[in-house]
Short mmCIF file of C-alpha atoms and ligand atoms in Angstrom, two decimals:
data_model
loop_
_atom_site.label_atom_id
_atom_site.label_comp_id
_atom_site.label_asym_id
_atom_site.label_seq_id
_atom_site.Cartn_x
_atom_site.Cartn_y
_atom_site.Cartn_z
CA UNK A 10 -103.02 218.22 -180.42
CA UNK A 11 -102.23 221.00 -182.77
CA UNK A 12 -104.98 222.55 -184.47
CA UNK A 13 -105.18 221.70 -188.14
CA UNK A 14 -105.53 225.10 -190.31
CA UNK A 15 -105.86 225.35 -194.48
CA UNK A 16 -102.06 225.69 -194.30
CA UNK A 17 -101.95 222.48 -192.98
CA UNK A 18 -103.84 220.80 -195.47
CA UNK A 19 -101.66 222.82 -198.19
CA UNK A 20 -98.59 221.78 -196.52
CA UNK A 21 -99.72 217.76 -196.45
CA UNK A 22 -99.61 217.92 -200.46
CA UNK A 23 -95.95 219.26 -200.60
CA UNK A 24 -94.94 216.65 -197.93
CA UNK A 25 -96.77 213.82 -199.56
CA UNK A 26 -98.87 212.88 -196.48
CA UNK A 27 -102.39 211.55 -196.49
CA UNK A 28 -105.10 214.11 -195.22
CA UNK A 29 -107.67 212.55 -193.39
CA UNK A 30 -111.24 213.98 -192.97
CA UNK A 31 -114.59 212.23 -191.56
CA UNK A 32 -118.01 213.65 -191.20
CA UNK A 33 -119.13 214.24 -188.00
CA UNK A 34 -122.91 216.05 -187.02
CA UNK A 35 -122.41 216.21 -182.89
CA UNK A 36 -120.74 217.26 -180.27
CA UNK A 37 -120.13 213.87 -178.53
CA UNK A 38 -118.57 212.36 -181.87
CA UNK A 39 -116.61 214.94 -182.39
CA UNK A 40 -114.73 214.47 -178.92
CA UNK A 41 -114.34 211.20 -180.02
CA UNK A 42 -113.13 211.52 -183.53
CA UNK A 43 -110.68 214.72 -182.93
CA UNK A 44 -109.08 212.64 -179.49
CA UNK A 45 -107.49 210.58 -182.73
CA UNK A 46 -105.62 213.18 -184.03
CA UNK A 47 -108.00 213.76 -187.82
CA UNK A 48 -107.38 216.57 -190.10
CA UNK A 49 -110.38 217.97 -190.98
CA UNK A 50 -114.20 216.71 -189.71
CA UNK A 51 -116.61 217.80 -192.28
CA UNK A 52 -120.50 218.26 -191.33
CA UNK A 53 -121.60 217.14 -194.33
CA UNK A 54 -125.17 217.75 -195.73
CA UNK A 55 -125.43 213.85 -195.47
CA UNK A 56 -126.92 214.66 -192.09
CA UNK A 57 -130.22 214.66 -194.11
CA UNK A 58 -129.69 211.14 -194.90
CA UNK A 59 -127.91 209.81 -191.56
CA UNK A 60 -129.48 211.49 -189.04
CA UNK A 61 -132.70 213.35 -189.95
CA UNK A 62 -134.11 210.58 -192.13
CA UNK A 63 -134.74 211.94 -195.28
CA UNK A 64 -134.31 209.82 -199.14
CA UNK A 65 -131.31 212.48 -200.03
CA UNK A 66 -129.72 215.32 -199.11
CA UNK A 67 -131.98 217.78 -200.75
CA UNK A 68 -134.27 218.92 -198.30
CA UNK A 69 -131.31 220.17 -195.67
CA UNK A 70 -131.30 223.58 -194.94
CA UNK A 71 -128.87 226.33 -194.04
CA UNK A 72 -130.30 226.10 -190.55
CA UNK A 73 -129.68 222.47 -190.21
CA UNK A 74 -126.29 222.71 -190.74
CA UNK A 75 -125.65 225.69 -188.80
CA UNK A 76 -127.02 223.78 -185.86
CA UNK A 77 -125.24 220.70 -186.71
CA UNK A 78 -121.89 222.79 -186.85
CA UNK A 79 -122.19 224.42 -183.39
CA UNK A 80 -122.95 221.08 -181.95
CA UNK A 81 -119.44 219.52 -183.77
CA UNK A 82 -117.32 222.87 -183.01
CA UNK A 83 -118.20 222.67 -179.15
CA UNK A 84 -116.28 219.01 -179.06
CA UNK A 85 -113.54 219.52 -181.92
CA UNK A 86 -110.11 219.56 -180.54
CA UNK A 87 -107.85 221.15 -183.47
CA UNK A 88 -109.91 219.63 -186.76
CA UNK A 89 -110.11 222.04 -189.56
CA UNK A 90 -114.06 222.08 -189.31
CA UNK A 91 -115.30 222.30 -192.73
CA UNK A 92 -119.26 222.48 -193.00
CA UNK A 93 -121.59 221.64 -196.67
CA UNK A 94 -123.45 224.61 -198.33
CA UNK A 95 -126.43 222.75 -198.73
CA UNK A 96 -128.90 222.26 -201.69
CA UNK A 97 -130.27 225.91 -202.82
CA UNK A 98 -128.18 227.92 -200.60
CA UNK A 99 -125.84 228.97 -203.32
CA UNK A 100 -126.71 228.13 -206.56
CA UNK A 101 -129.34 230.96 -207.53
CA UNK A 102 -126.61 233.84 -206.72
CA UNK A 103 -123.70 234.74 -206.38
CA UNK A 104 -124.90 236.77 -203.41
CA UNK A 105 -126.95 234.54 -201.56
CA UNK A 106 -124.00 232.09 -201.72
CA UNK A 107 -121.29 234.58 -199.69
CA UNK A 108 -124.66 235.63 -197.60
CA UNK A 109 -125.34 231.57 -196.51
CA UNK A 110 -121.04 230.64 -196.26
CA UNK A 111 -121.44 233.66 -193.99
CA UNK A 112 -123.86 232.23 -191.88
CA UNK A 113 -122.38 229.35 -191.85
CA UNK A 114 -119.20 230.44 -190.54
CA UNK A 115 -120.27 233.42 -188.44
CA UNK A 116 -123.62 231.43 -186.33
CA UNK A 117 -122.06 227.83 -186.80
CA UNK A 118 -118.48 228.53 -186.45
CA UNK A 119 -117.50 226.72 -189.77
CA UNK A 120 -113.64 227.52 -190.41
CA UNK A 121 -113.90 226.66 -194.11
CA UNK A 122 -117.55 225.93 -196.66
CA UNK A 123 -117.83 223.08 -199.09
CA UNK A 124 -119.84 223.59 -202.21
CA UNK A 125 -120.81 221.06 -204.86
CA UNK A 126 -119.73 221.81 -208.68
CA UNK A 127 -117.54 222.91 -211.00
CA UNK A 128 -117.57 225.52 -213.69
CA UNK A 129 -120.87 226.01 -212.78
CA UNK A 130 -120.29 227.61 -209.09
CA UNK A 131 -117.04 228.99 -209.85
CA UNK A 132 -118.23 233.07 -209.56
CA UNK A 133 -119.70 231.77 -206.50
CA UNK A 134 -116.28 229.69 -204.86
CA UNK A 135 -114.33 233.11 -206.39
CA UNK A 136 -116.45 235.64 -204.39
CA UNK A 137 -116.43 233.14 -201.14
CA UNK A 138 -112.75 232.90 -201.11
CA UNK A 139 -112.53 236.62 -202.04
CA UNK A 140 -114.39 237.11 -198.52
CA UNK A 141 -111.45 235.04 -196.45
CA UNK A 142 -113.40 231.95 -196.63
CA UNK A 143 -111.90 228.89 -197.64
CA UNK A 144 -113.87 226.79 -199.67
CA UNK A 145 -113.40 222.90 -200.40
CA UNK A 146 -114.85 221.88 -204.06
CA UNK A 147 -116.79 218.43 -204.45
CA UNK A 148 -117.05 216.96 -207.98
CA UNK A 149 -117.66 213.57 -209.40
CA UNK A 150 -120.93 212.22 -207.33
CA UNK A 151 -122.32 215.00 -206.31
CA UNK A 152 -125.43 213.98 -204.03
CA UNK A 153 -127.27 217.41 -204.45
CA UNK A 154 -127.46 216.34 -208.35
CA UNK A 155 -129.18 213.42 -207.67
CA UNK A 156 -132.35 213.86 -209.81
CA UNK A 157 -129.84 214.91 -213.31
CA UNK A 158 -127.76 211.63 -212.23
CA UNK A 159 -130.97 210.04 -212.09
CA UNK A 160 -129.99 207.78 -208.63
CA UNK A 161 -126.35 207.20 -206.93
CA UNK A 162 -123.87 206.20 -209.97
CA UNK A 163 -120.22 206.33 -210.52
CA UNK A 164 -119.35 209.34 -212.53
CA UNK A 165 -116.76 209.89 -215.34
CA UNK A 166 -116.94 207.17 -216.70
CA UNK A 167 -117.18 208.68 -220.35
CA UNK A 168 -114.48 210.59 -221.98
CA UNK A 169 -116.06 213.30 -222.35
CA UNK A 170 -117.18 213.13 -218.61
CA UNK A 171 -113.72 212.81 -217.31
CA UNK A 172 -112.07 215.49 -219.74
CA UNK A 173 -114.84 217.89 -218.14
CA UNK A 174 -113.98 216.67 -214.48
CA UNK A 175 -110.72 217.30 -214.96
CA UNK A 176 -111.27 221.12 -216.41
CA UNK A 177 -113.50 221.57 -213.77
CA UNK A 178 -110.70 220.56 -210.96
CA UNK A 179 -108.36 222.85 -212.34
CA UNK A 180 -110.91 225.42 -212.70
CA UNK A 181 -111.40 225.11 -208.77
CA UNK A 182 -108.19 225.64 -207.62
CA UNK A 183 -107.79 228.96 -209.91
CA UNK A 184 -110.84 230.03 -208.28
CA UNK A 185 -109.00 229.50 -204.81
CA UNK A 186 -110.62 226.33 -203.58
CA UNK A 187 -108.15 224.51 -201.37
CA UNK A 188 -109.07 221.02 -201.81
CA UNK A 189 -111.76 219.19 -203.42
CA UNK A 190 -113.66 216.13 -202.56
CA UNK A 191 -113.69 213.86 -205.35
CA UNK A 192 -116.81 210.98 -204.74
CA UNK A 193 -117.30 207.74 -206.80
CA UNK A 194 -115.27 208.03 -209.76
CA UNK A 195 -112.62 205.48 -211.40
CA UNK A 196 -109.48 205.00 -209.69
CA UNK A 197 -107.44 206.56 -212.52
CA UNK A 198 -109.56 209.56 -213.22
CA UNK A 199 -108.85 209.96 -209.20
CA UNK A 200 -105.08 209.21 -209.59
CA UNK A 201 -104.46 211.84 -212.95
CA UNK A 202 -106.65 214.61 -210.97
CA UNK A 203 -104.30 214.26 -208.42
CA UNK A 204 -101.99 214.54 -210.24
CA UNK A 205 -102.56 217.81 -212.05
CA UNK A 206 -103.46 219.56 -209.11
CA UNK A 207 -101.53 221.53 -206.56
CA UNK A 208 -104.32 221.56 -204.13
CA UNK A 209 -105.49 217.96 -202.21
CA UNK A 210 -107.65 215.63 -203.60
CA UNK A 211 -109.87 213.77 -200.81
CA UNK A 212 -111.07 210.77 -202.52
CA UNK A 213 -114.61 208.72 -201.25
CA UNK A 214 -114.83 206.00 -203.65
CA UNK A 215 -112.18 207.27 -205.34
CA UNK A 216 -109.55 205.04 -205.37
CA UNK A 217 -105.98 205.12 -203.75
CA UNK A 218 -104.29 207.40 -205.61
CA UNK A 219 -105.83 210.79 -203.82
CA UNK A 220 -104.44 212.46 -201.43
CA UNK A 221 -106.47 212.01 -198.77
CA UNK A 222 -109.80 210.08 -197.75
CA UNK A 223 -113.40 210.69 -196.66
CA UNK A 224 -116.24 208.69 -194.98
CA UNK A 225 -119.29 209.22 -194.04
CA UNK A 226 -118.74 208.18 -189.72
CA UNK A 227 -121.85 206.53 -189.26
CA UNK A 228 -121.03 203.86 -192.70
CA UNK A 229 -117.53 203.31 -191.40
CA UNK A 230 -118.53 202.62 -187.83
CA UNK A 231 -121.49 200.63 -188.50
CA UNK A 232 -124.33 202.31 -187.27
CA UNK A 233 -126.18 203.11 -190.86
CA UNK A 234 -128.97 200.90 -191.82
CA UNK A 235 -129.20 201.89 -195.14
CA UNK A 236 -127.63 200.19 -198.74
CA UNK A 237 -123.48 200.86 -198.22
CA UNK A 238 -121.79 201.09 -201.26
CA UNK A 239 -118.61 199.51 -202.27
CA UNK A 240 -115.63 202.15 -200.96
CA UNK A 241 -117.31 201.79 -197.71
CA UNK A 242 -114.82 200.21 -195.05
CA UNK A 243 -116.80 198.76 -191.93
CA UNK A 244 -114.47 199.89 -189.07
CA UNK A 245 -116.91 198.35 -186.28
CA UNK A 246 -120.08 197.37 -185.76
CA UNK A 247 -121.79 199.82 -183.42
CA UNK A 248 -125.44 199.45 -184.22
CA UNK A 249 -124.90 195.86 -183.37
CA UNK A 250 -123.26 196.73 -179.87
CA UNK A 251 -126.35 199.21 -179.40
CA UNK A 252 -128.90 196.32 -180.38
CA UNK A 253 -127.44 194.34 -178.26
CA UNK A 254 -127.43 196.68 -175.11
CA UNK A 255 -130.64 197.74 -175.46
CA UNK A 256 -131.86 194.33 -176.23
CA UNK A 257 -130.17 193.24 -172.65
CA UNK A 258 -131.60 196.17 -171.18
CA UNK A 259 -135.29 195.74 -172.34
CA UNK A 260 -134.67 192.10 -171.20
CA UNK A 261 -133.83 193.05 -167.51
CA UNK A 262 -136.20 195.57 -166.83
CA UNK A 263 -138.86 193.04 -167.67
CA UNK A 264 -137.82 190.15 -165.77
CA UNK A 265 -136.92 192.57 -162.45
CA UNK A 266 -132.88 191.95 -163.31
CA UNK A 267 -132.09 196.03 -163.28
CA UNK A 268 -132.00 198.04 -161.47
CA UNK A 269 -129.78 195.96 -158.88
CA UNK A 270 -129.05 196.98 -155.00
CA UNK A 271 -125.67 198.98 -156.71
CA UNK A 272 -128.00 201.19 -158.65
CA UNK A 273 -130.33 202.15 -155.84
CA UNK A 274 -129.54 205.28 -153.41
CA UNK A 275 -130.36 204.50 -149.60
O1 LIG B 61 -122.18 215.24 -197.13
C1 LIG B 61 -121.23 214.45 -197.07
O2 LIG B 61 -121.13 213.60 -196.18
C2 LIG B 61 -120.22 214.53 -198.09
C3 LIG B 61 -119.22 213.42 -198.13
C4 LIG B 61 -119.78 212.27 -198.84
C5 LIG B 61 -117.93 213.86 -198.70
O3 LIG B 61 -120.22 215.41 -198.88
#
């Protein structure tokens, strides 16, 4: 498969074609999701939610997601790997921000950094880019701002909110991000970014209009537990298939079923 590169995504606006991107935290998945030909796997700070457990995503560290990235880069076949900046790695300076992409990319082999914000972290997407690292925005739901959202709610809703998204799109792409991830907003506030941008919009929960599309892996193939919300598509249902198995499994053990002759070694 032919590895997917920034230019790639760039090129998919001015061709009109869909980008799509998934999250992915391991090696194993990633075999599985790059053998079907997807455009860019993020390892998205939502590993503090999926997979270690926590209430949010707040308590990641830079660590975590270097880990997580090395894990995903050994079994990506030609994704653009894109890895979060999680919470606190970036905000307090502009240095700490190109010290922590620079981790990121050097000791987890990111190709490209995502960073939540607009206006707000735009010295720090400016002086990441400036250092050849491409940078994907995120506005609308931004997880990291959970406790000034005050829980998990569709943004721009207001006027006011949506004039401010838009500003802060267009203020991202000056700065040199090359897409942004646009999460739980209206469908039209999703469709007019779009539309003034030159870069790609990858909607979650924002409507069909974007040009591309994020989910979380573990929501769209079943295997999360926790509250899914509504742009959520439920691709399979692999924690049922797991219940099952191990349910069968416990099941045979007890009542002397497995291991059979076939499994023995003589
Ligand atoms: O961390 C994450 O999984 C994300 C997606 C929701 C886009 O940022």
């Amino acid at each position: 498969m032919n590895k997917k590169t920034v230019a790639t995504i760039l090129n998919k606006k001015l061709a009109n074609e869909k980008v799509t991107m998934l999250t992915c935290y391991d090696y194993v998945m990633a075999k599985l999701v790059t053998s079907e030909d997807v455009d860019m796997l993020l390892v998205g700070d939502s590993v503090g939610n999926v997979k270690l457990g926590y209430e949010n995503t707040l308590p990641v560290t830079v660590e975590d997601m270097i880990y997580h990235t090395k894990s995903v880069k050994r079994g990506n076949s030609g994704a653009l790997l894109v890895t979060d900046m999680p919470f606190m790695s970036y905000e307090i300076s502009v240095e700490a921000a190109v010290r922590n992409a620079g981790r990121i990319v050097k000791e987890g082999g990111a190709e490209a950094v995502k960073i939540e914000g607009g206006v707000d972290v735009l010295e720090q997407v400016n002086a990441i880019v400036n250092t050849k690292i491409p940078v994907v925005g995120h506005l609308g739901l931004t997880p990291q701002s959970i406790n000034q959202f005050g829980g998990f709610k569709v943004q721009g809703k207001t006027e006011y909110s949506q004039k401010k998204l838009i500003a802060d799109a267009r203020a991202l792409e000056k700065a040199g991000a090359f897409a942004i991830v646009l999460e739980a907003v209206p469908e039209e506030l999703g469709k007019e970014v779009t539309g003034c941008l030159k870069i790609s919009t990858i909607g979650i929960g924002a409507g069909r209009f974007c040009d591309g599309q994020v989910l979380v892996i573990d929501d769209m193939i079943g295997m999360s537990t926790d509250f899914m919300p509504k742009f959520v598509k439920k691709y399979a249902n692999v924690g049922e298939i797991i219940k099952t198995a191990v349910k069968n499994y416990v099941e045979e053990v007890k009542g002397g079923k497995f291991p059979q002759e076939e499994n023995t070694y003589k």
